[in-house]
CSV table of C-alpha atoms in Angstrom, one decimal:
chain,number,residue,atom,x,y,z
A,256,UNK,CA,56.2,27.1,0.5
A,257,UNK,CA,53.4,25.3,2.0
A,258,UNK,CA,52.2,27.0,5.9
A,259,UNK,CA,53.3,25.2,8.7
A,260,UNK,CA,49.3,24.0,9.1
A,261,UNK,CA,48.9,23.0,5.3
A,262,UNK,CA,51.9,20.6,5.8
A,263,UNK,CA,50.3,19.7,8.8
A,264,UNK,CA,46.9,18.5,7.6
A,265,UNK,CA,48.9,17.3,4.7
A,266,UNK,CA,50.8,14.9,6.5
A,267,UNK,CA,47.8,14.0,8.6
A,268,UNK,CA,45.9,12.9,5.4
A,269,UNK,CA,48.7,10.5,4.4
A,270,UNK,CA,48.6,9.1,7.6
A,271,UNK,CA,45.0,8.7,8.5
A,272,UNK,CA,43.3,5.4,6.3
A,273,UNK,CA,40.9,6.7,3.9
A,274,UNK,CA,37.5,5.9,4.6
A,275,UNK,CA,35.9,3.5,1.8
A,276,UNK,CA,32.8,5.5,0.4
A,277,UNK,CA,29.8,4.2,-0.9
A,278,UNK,CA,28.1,4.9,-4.2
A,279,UNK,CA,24.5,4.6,-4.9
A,280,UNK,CA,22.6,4.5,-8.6
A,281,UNK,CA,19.0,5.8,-8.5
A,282,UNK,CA,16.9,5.2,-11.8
A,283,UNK,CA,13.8,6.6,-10.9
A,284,UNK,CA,10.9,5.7,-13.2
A,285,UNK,CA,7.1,6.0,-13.9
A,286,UNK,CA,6.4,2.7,-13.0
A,287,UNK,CA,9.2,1.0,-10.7
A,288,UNK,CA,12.1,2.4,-9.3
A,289,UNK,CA,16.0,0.7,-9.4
A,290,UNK,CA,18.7,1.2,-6.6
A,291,UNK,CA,22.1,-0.5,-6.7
A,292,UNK,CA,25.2,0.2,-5.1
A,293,UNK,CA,29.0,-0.6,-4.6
A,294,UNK,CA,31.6,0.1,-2.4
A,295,UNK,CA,34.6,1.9,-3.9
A,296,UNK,CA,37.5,0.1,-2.0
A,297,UNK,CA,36.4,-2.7,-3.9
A,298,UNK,CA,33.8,-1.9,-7.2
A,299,UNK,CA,30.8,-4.9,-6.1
A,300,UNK,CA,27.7,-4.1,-7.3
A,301,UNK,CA,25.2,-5.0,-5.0
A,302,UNK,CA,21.2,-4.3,-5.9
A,303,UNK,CA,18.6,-3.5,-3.9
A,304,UNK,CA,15.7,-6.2,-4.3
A,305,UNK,CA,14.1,-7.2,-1.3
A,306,UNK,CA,11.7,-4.4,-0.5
A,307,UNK,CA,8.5,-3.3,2.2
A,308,UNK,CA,5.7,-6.1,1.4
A,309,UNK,CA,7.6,-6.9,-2.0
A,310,UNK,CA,6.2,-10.1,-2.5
A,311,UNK,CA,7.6,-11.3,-6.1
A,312,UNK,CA,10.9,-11.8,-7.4
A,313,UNK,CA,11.2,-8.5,-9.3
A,314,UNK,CA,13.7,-6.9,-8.0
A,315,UNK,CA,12.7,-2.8,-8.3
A,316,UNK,CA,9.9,-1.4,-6.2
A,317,UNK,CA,6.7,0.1,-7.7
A,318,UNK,CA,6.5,3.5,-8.0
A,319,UNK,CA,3.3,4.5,-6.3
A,320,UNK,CA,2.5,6.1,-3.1
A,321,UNK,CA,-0.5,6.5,-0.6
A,322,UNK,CA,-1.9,9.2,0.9
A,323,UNK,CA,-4.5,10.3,3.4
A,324,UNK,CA,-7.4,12.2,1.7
A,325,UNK,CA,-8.3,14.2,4.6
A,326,UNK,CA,-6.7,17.5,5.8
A,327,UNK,CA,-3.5,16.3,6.6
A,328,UNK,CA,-2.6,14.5,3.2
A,329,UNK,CA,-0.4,12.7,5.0
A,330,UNK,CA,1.8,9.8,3.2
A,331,UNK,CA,0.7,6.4,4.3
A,332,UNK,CA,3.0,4.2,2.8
A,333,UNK,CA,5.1,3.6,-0.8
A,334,UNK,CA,6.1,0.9,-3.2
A,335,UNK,CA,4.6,-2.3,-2.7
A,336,UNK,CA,3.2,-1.9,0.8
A,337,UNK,CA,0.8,1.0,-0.8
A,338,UNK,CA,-0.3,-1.4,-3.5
A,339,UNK,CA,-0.9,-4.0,-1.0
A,340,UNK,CA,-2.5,-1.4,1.3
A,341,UNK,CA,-4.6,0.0,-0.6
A,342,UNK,CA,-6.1,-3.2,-2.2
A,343,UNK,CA,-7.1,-4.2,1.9
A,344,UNK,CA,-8.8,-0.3,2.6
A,345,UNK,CA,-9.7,2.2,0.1
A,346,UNK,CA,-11.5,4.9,2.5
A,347,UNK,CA,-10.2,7.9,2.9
A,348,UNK,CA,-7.3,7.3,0.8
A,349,UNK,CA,-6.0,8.0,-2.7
A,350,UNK,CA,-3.1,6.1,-4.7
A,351,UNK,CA,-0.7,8.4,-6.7
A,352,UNK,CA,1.2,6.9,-9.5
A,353,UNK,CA,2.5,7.3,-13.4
A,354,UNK,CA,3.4,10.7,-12.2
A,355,UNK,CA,6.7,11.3,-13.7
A,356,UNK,CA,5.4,11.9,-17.0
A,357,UNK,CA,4.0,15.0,-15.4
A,358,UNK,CA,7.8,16.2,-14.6
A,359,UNK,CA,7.9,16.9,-18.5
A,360,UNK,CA,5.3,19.8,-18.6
A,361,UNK,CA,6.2,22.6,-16.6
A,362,UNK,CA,2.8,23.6,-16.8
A,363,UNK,CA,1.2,20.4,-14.7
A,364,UNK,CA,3.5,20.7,-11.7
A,365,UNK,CA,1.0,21.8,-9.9
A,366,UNK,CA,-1.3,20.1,-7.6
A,367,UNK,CA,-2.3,16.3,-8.2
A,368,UNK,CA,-5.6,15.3,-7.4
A,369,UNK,CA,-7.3,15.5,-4.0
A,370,UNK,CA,-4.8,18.7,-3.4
A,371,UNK,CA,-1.5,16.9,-3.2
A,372,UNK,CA,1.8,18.5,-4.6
A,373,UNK,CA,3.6,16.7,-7.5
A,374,UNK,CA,6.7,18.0,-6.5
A,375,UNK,CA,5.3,16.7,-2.5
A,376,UNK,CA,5.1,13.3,-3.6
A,377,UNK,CA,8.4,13.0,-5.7
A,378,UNK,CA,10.4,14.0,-3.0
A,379,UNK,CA,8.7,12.0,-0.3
A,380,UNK,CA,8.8,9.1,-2.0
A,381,UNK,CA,12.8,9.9,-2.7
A,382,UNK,CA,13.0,10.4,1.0
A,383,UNK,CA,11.5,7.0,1.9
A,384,UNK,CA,13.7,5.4,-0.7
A,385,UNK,CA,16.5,6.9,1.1
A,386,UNK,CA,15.8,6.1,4.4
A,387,UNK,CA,15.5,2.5,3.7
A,388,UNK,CA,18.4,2.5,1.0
A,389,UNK,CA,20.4,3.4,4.4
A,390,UNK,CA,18.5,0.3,6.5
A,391,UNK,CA,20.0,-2.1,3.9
A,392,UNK,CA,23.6,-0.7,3.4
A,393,UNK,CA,23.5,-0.7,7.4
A,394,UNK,CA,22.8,-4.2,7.4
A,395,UNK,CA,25.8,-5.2,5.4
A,396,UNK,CA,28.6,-3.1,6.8
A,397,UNK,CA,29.8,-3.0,10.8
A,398,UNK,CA,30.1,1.0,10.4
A,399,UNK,CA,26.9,3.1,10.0
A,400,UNK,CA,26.1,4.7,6.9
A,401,UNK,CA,26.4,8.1,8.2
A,402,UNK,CA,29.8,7.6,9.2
A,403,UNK,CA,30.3,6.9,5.5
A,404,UNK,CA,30.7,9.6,2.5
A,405,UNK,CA,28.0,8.6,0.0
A,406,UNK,CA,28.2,9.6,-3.9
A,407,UNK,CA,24.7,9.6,-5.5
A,408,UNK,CA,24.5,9.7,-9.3
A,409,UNK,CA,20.9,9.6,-10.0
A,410,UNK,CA,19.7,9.2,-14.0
A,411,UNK,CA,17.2,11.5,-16.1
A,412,UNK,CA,15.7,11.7,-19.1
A,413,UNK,CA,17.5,12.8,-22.2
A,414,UNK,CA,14.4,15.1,-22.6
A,415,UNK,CA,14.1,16.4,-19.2
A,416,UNK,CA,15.2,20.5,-19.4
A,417,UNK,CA,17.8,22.1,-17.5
A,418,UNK,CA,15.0,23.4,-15.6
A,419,UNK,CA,13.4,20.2,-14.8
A,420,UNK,CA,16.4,18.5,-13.4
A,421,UNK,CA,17.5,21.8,-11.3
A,422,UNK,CA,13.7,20.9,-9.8
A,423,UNK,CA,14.7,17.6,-9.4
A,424,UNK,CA,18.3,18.1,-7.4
A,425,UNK,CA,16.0,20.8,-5.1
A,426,UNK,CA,13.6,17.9,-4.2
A,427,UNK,CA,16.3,16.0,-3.7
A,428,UNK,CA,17.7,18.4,-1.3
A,429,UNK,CA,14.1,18.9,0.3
A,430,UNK,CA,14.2,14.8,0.8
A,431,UNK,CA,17.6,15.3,3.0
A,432,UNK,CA,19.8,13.1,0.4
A,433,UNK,CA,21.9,15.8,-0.2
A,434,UNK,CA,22.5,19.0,1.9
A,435,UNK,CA,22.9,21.9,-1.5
A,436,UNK,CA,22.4,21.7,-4.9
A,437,UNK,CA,24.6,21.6,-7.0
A,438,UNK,CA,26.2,19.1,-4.5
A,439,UNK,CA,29.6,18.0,-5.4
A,440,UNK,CA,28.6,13.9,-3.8
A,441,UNK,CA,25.8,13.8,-6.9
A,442,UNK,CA,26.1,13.6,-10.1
A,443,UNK,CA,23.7,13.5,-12.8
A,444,UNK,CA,23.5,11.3,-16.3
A,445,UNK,CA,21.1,10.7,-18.6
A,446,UNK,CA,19.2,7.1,-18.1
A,447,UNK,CA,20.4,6.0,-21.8
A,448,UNK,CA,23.9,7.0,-21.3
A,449,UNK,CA,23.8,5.0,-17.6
A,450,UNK,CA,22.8,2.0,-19.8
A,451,UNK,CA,25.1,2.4,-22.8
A,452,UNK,CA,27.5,2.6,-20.1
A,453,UNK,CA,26.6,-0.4,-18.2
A,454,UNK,CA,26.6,-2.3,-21.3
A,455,UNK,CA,30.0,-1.1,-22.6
A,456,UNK,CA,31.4,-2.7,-18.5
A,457,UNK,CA,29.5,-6.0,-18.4
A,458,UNK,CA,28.9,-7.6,-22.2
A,459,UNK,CA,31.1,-9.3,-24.0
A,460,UNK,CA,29.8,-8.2,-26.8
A,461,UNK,CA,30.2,-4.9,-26.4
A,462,UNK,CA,34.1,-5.9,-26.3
A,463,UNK,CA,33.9,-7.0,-30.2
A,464,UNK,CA,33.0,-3.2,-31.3
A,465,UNK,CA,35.3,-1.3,-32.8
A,466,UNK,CA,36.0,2.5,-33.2
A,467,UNK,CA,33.1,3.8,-35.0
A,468,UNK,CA,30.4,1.7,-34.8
A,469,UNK,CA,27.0,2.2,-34.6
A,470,UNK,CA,25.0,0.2,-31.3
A,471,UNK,CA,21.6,1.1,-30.4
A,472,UNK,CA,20.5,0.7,-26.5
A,473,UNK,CA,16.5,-0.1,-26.1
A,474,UNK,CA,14.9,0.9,-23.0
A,475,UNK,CA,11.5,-0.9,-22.7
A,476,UNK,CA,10.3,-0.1,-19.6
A,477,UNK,CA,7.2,0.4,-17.6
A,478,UNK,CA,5.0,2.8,-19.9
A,479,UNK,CA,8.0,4.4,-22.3
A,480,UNK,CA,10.2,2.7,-24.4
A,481,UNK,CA,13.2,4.7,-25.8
A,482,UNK,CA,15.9,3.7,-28.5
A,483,UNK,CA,19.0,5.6,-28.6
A,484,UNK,CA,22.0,5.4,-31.0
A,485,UNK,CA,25.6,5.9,-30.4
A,486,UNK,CA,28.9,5.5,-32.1
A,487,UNK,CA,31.9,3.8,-30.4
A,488,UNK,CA,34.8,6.5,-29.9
A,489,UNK,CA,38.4,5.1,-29.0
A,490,UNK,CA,40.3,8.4,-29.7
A,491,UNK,CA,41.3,8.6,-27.0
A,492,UNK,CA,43.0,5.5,-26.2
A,493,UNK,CA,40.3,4.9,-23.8
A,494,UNK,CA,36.8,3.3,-24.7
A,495,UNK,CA,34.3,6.1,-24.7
A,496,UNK,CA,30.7,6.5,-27.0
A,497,UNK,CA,28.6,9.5,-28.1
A,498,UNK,CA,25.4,9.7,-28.3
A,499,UNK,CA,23.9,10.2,-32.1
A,500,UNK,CA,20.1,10.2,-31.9
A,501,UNK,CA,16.9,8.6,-30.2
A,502,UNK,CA,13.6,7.8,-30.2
A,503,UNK,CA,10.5,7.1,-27.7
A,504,UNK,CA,7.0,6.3,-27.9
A,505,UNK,CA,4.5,6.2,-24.7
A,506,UNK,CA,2.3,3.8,-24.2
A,507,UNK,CA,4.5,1.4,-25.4
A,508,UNK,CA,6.0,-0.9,-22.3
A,509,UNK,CA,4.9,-3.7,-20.0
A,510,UNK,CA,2.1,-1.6,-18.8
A,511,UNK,CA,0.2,-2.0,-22.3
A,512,UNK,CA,0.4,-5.9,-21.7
A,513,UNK,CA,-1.7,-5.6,-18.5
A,514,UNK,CA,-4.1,-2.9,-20.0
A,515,UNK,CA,-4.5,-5.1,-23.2
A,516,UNK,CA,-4.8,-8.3,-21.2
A,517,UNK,CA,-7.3,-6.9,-19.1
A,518,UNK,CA,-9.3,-5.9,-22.0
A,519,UNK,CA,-9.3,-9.4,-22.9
A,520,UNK,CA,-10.3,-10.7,-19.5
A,521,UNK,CA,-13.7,-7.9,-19.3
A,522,UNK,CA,-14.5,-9.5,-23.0
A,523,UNK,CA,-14.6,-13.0,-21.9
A,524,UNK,CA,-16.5,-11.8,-18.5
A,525,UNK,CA,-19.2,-9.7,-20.8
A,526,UNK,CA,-22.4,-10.0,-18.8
A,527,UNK,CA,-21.0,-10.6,-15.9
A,528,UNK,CA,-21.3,-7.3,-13.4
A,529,UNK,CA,-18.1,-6.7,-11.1
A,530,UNK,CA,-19.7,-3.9,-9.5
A,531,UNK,CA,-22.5,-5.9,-8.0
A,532,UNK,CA,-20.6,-7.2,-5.3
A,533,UNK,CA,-17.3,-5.7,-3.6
A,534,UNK,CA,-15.7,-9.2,-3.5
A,535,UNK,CA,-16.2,-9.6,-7.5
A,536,UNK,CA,-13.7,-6.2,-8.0
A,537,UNK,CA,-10.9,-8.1,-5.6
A,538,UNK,CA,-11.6,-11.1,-7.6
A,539,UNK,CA,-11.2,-9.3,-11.0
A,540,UNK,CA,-8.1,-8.0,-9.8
A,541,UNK,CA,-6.6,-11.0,-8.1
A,542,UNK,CA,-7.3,-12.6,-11.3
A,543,UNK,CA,-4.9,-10.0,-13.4
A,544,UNK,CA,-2.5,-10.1,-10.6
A,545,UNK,CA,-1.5,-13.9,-12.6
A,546,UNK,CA,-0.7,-12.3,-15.6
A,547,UNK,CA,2.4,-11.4,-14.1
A,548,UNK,CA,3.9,-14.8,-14.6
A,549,UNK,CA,2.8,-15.3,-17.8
A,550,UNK,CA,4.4,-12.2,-18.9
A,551,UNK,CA,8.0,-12.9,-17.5
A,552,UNK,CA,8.3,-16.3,-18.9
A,553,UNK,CA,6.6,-15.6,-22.2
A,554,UNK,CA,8.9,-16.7,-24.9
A,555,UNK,CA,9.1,-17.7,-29.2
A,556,UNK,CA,7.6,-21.2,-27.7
A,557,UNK,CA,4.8,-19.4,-25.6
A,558,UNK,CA,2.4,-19.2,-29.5
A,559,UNK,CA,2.3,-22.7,-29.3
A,560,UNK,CA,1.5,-23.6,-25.6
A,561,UNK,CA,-1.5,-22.8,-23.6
A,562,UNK,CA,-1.7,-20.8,-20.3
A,563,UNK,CA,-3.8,-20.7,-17.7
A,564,UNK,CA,-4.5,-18.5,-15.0
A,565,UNK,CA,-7.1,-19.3,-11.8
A,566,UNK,CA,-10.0,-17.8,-11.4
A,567,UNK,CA,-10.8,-16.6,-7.7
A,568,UNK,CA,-14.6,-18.3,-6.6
A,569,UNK,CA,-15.5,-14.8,-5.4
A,570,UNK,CA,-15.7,-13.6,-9.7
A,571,UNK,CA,-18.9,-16.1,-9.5
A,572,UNK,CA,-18.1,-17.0,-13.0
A,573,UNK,CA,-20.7,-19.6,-12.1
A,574,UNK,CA,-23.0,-17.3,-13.2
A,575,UNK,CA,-22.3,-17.1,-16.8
A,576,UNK,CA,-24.6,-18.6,-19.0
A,577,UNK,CA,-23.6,-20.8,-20.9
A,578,UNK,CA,-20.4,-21.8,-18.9
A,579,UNK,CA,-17.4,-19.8,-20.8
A,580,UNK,CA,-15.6,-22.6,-23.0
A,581,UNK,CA,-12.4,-21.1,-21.6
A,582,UNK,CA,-12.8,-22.7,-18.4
A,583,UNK,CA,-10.8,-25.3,-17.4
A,584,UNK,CA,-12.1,-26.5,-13.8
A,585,UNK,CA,-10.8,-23.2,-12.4
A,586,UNK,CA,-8.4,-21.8,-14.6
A,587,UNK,CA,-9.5,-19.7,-17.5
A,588,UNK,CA,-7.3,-20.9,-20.5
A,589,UNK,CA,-5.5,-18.7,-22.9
A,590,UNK,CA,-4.2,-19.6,-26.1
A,591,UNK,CA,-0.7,-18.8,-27.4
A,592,UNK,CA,-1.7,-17.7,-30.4
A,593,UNK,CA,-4.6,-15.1,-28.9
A,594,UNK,CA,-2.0,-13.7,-26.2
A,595,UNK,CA,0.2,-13.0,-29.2
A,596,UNK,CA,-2.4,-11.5,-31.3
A,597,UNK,CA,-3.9,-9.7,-29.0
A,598,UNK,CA,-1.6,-8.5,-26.2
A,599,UNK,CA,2.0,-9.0,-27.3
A,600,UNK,CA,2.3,-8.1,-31.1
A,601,UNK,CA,0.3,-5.1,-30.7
A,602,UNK,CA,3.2,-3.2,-28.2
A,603,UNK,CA,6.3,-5.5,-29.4
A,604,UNK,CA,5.1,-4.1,-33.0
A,605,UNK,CA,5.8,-0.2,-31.5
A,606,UNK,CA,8.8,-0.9,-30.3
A,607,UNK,CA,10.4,-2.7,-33.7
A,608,UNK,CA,8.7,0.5,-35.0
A,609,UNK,CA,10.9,2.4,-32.9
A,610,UNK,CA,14.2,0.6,-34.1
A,611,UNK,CA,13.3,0.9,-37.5
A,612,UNK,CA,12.9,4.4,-37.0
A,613,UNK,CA,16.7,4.6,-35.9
A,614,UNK,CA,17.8,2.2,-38.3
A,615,UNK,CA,16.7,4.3,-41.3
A,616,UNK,CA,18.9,6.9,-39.8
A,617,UNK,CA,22.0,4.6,-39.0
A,618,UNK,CA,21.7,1.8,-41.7
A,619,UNK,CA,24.8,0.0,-40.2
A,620,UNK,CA,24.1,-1.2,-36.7
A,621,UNK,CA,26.6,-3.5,-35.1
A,622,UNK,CA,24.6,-4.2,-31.9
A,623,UNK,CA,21.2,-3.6,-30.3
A,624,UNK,CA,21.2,-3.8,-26.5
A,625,UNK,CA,17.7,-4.5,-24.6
A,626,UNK,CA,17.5,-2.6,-21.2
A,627,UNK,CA,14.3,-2.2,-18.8
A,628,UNK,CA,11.9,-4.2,-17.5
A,629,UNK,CA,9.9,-4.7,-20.6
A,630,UNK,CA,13.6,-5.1,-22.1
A,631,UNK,CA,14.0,-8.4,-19.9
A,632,UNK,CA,11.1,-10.0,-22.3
A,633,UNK,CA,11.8,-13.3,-24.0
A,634,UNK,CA,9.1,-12.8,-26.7
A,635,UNK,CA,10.4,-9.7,-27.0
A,636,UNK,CA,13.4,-10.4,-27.9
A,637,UNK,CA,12.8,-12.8,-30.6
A,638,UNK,CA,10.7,-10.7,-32.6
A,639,UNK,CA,13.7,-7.9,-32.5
A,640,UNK,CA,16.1,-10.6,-33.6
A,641,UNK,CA,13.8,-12.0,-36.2
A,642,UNK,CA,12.8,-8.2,-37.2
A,643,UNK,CA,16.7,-8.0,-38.1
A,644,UNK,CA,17.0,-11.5,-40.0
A,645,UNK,CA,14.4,-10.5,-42.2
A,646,UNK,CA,16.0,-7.1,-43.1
A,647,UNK,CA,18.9,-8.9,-43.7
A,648,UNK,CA,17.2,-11.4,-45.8
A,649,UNK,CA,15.3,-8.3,-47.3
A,650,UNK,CA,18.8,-6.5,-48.2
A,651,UNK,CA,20.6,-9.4,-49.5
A,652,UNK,CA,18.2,-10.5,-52.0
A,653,UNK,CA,17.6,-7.1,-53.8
A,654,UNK,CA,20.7,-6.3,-52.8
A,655,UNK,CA,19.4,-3.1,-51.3
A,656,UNK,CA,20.9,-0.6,-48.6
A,657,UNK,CA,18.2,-0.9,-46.0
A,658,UNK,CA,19.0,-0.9,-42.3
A,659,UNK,CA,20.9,-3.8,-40.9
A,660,UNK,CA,21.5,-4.7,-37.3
A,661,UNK,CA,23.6,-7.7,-36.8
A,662,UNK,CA,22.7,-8.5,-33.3
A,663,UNK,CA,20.3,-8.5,-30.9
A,664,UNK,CA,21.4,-8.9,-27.5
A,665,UNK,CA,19.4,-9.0,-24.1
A,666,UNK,CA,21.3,-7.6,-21.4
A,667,UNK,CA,21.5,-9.9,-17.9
A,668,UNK,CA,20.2,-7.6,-15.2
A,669,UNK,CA,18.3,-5.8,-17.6
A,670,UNK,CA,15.9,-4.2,-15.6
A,671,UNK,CA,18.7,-2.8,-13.3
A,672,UNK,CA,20.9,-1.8,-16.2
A,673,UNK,CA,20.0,1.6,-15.6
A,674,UNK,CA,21.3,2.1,-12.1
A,675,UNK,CA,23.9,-0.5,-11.8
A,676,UNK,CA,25.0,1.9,-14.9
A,677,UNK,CA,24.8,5.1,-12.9
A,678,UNK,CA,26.8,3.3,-9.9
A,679,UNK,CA,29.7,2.5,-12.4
A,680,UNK,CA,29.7,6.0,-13.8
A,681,UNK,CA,29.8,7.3,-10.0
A,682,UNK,CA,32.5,5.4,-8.9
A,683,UNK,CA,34.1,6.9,-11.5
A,684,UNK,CA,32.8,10.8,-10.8
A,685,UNK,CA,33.6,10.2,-6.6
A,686,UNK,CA,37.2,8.7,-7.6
A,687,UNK,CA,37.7,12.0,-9.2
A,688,UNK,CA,36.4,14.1,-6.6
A,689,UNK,CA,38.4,12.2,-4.0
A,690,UNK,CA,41.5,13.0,-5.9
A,691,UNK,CA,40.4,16.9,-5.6
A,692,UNK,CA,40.9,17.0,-1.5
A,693,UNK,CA,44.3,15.0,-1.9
C-alpha cells in the first residue's frame, strides 16, 4: 500500500504539466568545437552557429583560447574572438590550441606552456561554451534556461580510457555544467557512435541497409581523421548497429591543407623576408586566411579551373625580382592541377588509405558515410567514390575478392553530425531517465 504522502506526490505529478527539457550535444574537438540542441516536447534540432567575432559561415567555433602571460594567467577570450584578438595584440599573451591530443597521454596533463594547466584550459573553455550555450537557448524560449532540466550527452574518443573521460566529466563538473559526476542529466558516447547514429536518423540511405551489413562512418576532421566499421543489427525488432573495427591517422584533416598550402605560398615568396617588417607577417597571414574559400568549394571540376587569392599591398611583393609569373594584378593565381598535386592528393591519399585499411578487413561494404569538417569536402568526396569504382572495376575484371564499397555518401550537416548525433542519442537517454521519477 502506497503512504498517504507517496499517493500524495503521486497524484501531484499527474497533475502538474511536465516541464519540456532541453538536450544539448557537445563534440568537442582539437580544432573546432560543435553544439546543437533540441527540445524534447518536440525533437527540433537546432545548432549553434552564430558565435563571439565568428565572422564566416562555418558554423562550429575554433577551438583555441587566450590567455594572459603574466602572473594571473588569466583567460582573455576563446573561439574566434581569441583568433581575432590575438592577430590585433600579441604582448603579453599566449594562444593555446591543438590541445586535445594531449588528453591521450596521461603523462602530458601537466602544465602547458607559459605555466598554464591543460586540464585549466579544457574546462574553462567548456565553461565559456556553456555560458553562452545558455545566452542562445535564452534567446529562443520565454522561460530561462535555468528554470529548465538540461540533459548533456557530450562525445569522446573511442580511444579515450576510462580514466581520461572520468577526468573529463570532473572538468566538466569544475566548469559548473553539471553539479557530480557521474551525473544522471549527462551521458557519454563515443564521437563515431554519435555519428553512425546521426546517420542511421537522417539518410535515406541508411534506410536501404539491411540486417547485417557492413557501413563504414569517416570522420575527417580538423587534424584526425578516423574510419570506423559497423554492422547493421535488427534483432531486435528495432534498428540498432555495433561497432566492428576502426582506424585513424593524425595529421591527416583540413589542417594539412593549410600547412601544405602555406608551404606553397613561402615557396613562391622565396626571397622575400616577412620578418623585416611587422606589417609583412599580417600580410602573410591575411593572405592564407583566403585559402579558406578555396578549400570549401574545392570540387572534381576545381583540377581544371584556376584560383586566385589577393595579395595584401603590405607583403610588398613588389619587391620580387623578377615579378612572380603568378601574379595576376593582385591576385596570386593557382593552378588546379598544382593545388591537387600538391595540397589535396597528398592528405585525401591518407585518408583512402585509411578506408582501404578497413576494407581489407570488411571486403563487403554497403555504405561509406563522410562526417567532419574535412568530411564536408567536395574533392574529397570524389576521390572516395572514384577510389571505390576502381576497386570495383579492379574486382570485376579478375574476378577477384578485393574490398568493395558500393557507396559513397556525404552526409548534409556533416560537420555537425557529431553533436546533432549526440542530441538524438540524449533525447533518447533523458526520455528514459524521465520515465525513472514517474
Amino acid at each position: 500500500m502506497l503512504s498517504e504522502r507517496a499517493k500524495s506526490s503521486s497524484e501531484w505529478r499527474k497533475k502538474t504539466p511536465k516541464q519540456p527539457g532541453i538536450v544539448v550535444g557537445i563534440d568537442f574537438g582539437n580544432t573546432f568545437t560543435g553544439v546543437s540542441y533540441a527540445h524534447q516536447n518536440d525533437g527540433e534540432m537546432i545548432d549553434i552557429v552564430k558565435w563571439p567575432k565568428h565572422l564566416n559561415a562555418y558554423s562550429k567555433v575554433p577551438t583555441v583560447s587566450l590567455y594572459k602571460t603574466n602572473e594571473d594567467k588569466s583567460l582573455v577570450e576563446w573561439g574566434s574572438s581569441a583568433l581575432a584578438s590575438y592577430k590585433r595584440s600579441r604582448t603579453d599573451r599566449v594562444l593555446i590550441r591543438n590541445y586535445k591530443l594531449e588528453l591521450f597521454d596521461q603523462g602530458a596533463r601537466g602544465r602547458l606552456e607559459h605555466g598554464l594547466h591543460l586540464t585549466d584550459v579544457f574546462t574553462q573553455y567548456i565553461h565559456s561554451i556553456h555560458r553562452y550555450l545558455i545566452e542562445e537557448v535564452n534567446k529562443t524560449q520565454v522561460l530561462s534556461a535555468a528554470s529548465v532540466p538540461i540533459h548533456y550527452c557530450i562525445t569522446v574518443p573511442q580511444a579515450w580510457t576510462l580514466p581520461t573521460r572520468e577526468l573529463i566529466l570532473r572538468c566538466y563538473v569544475e566548469a559548473s555544467v553539471i553539479l557530480q559526476t557521474p551525473a544522471p542529466n549527462m551521458t557519454v558516447i563515443t564521437e563515431a557512435e554519435a555519428a553512425a547514429t546521426y546517420c542511421r536518423e537522417h539518410c535515406v540511405e541508411f534506410e536501404s541497409l539491411k540486417d547485417g551489413d557492413v557501413f563504414m562512418v569517416c570522420d575527417a576532421g580538423g587534424l584526425t581523421t578516423h574510419v570506423t566499421a559497423f554492422r547493421v543489427d535488427d534483432a531486435l525488432g528495432v534498428r540498432q548497429f555495433m561497432r566492428l573495427s576502426s582506424s585513424h591517422a593524425e595529421d591527416c584533416g583540413s589542417i594539412m591543407l593549410d600547412s601544405k598550402f602555406k608551404e606553397l605560398v613561402l615557396q613562391r615568396l622565396a626571397g622575400l623576408d616577412l620578418d623585416a617588417k611587422p606589417q609583412r607577417q599580417k600580410a602573410f597571414e591575411t593572405l592564407l586566411e583566403g585559402f579558406e574559400e578555396i578549400k570549401s568549394q574545392f570540387d572534381a571540376n576545381s583540377r581544371d579551373e584556376v584560383k586566385h587569392i589577393l595579395v595584401p599591398m603590405g607583403l610588398d611583393v613588389s619587391e620580387l625580382d623578377p615579378t612572380p609569373s603568378w601574379m595576376e594584378d593582385e591576385y596570386m593565381a593557382l593552378s588546379g592541377q598544382e593545388l591537387c598535386q600538391v595540397v589535396f592528393d597528398p592528405v585525401v591519399e591518407k585518408v583512402q588509405s585509411l578506408v582501404s585499411e578497413q576494407s581489407k578487413v570488411h571486403p563487403s561494404c554497403a555504405c561509406l558515410f563522410l562526417v567532419g569538417g574535412f568530411g564536408a569536402n567536395k574533392y574529397l568526396h570524389r576521390q572516395l567514390l572514384q577510389s571505390a569504382l576502381d576497386a570495383e572495376e579492379a574486382r570485376m575484371a579478375d574476378n577477384s575478392n578485393g574490398g568493395v564499397i558500393q557507396s559513397v555518401v556525404m552526409v548534409q550537416k556533416a560537420e555537425l553530425a557529431v553533436a546533432r548525433g549526440a542530441v538524438i542519442y540524449g533525447l533518447k537517454s533523458a526520455a528514459q531517465q524521465n520515465k525513472a521519477f514517474l
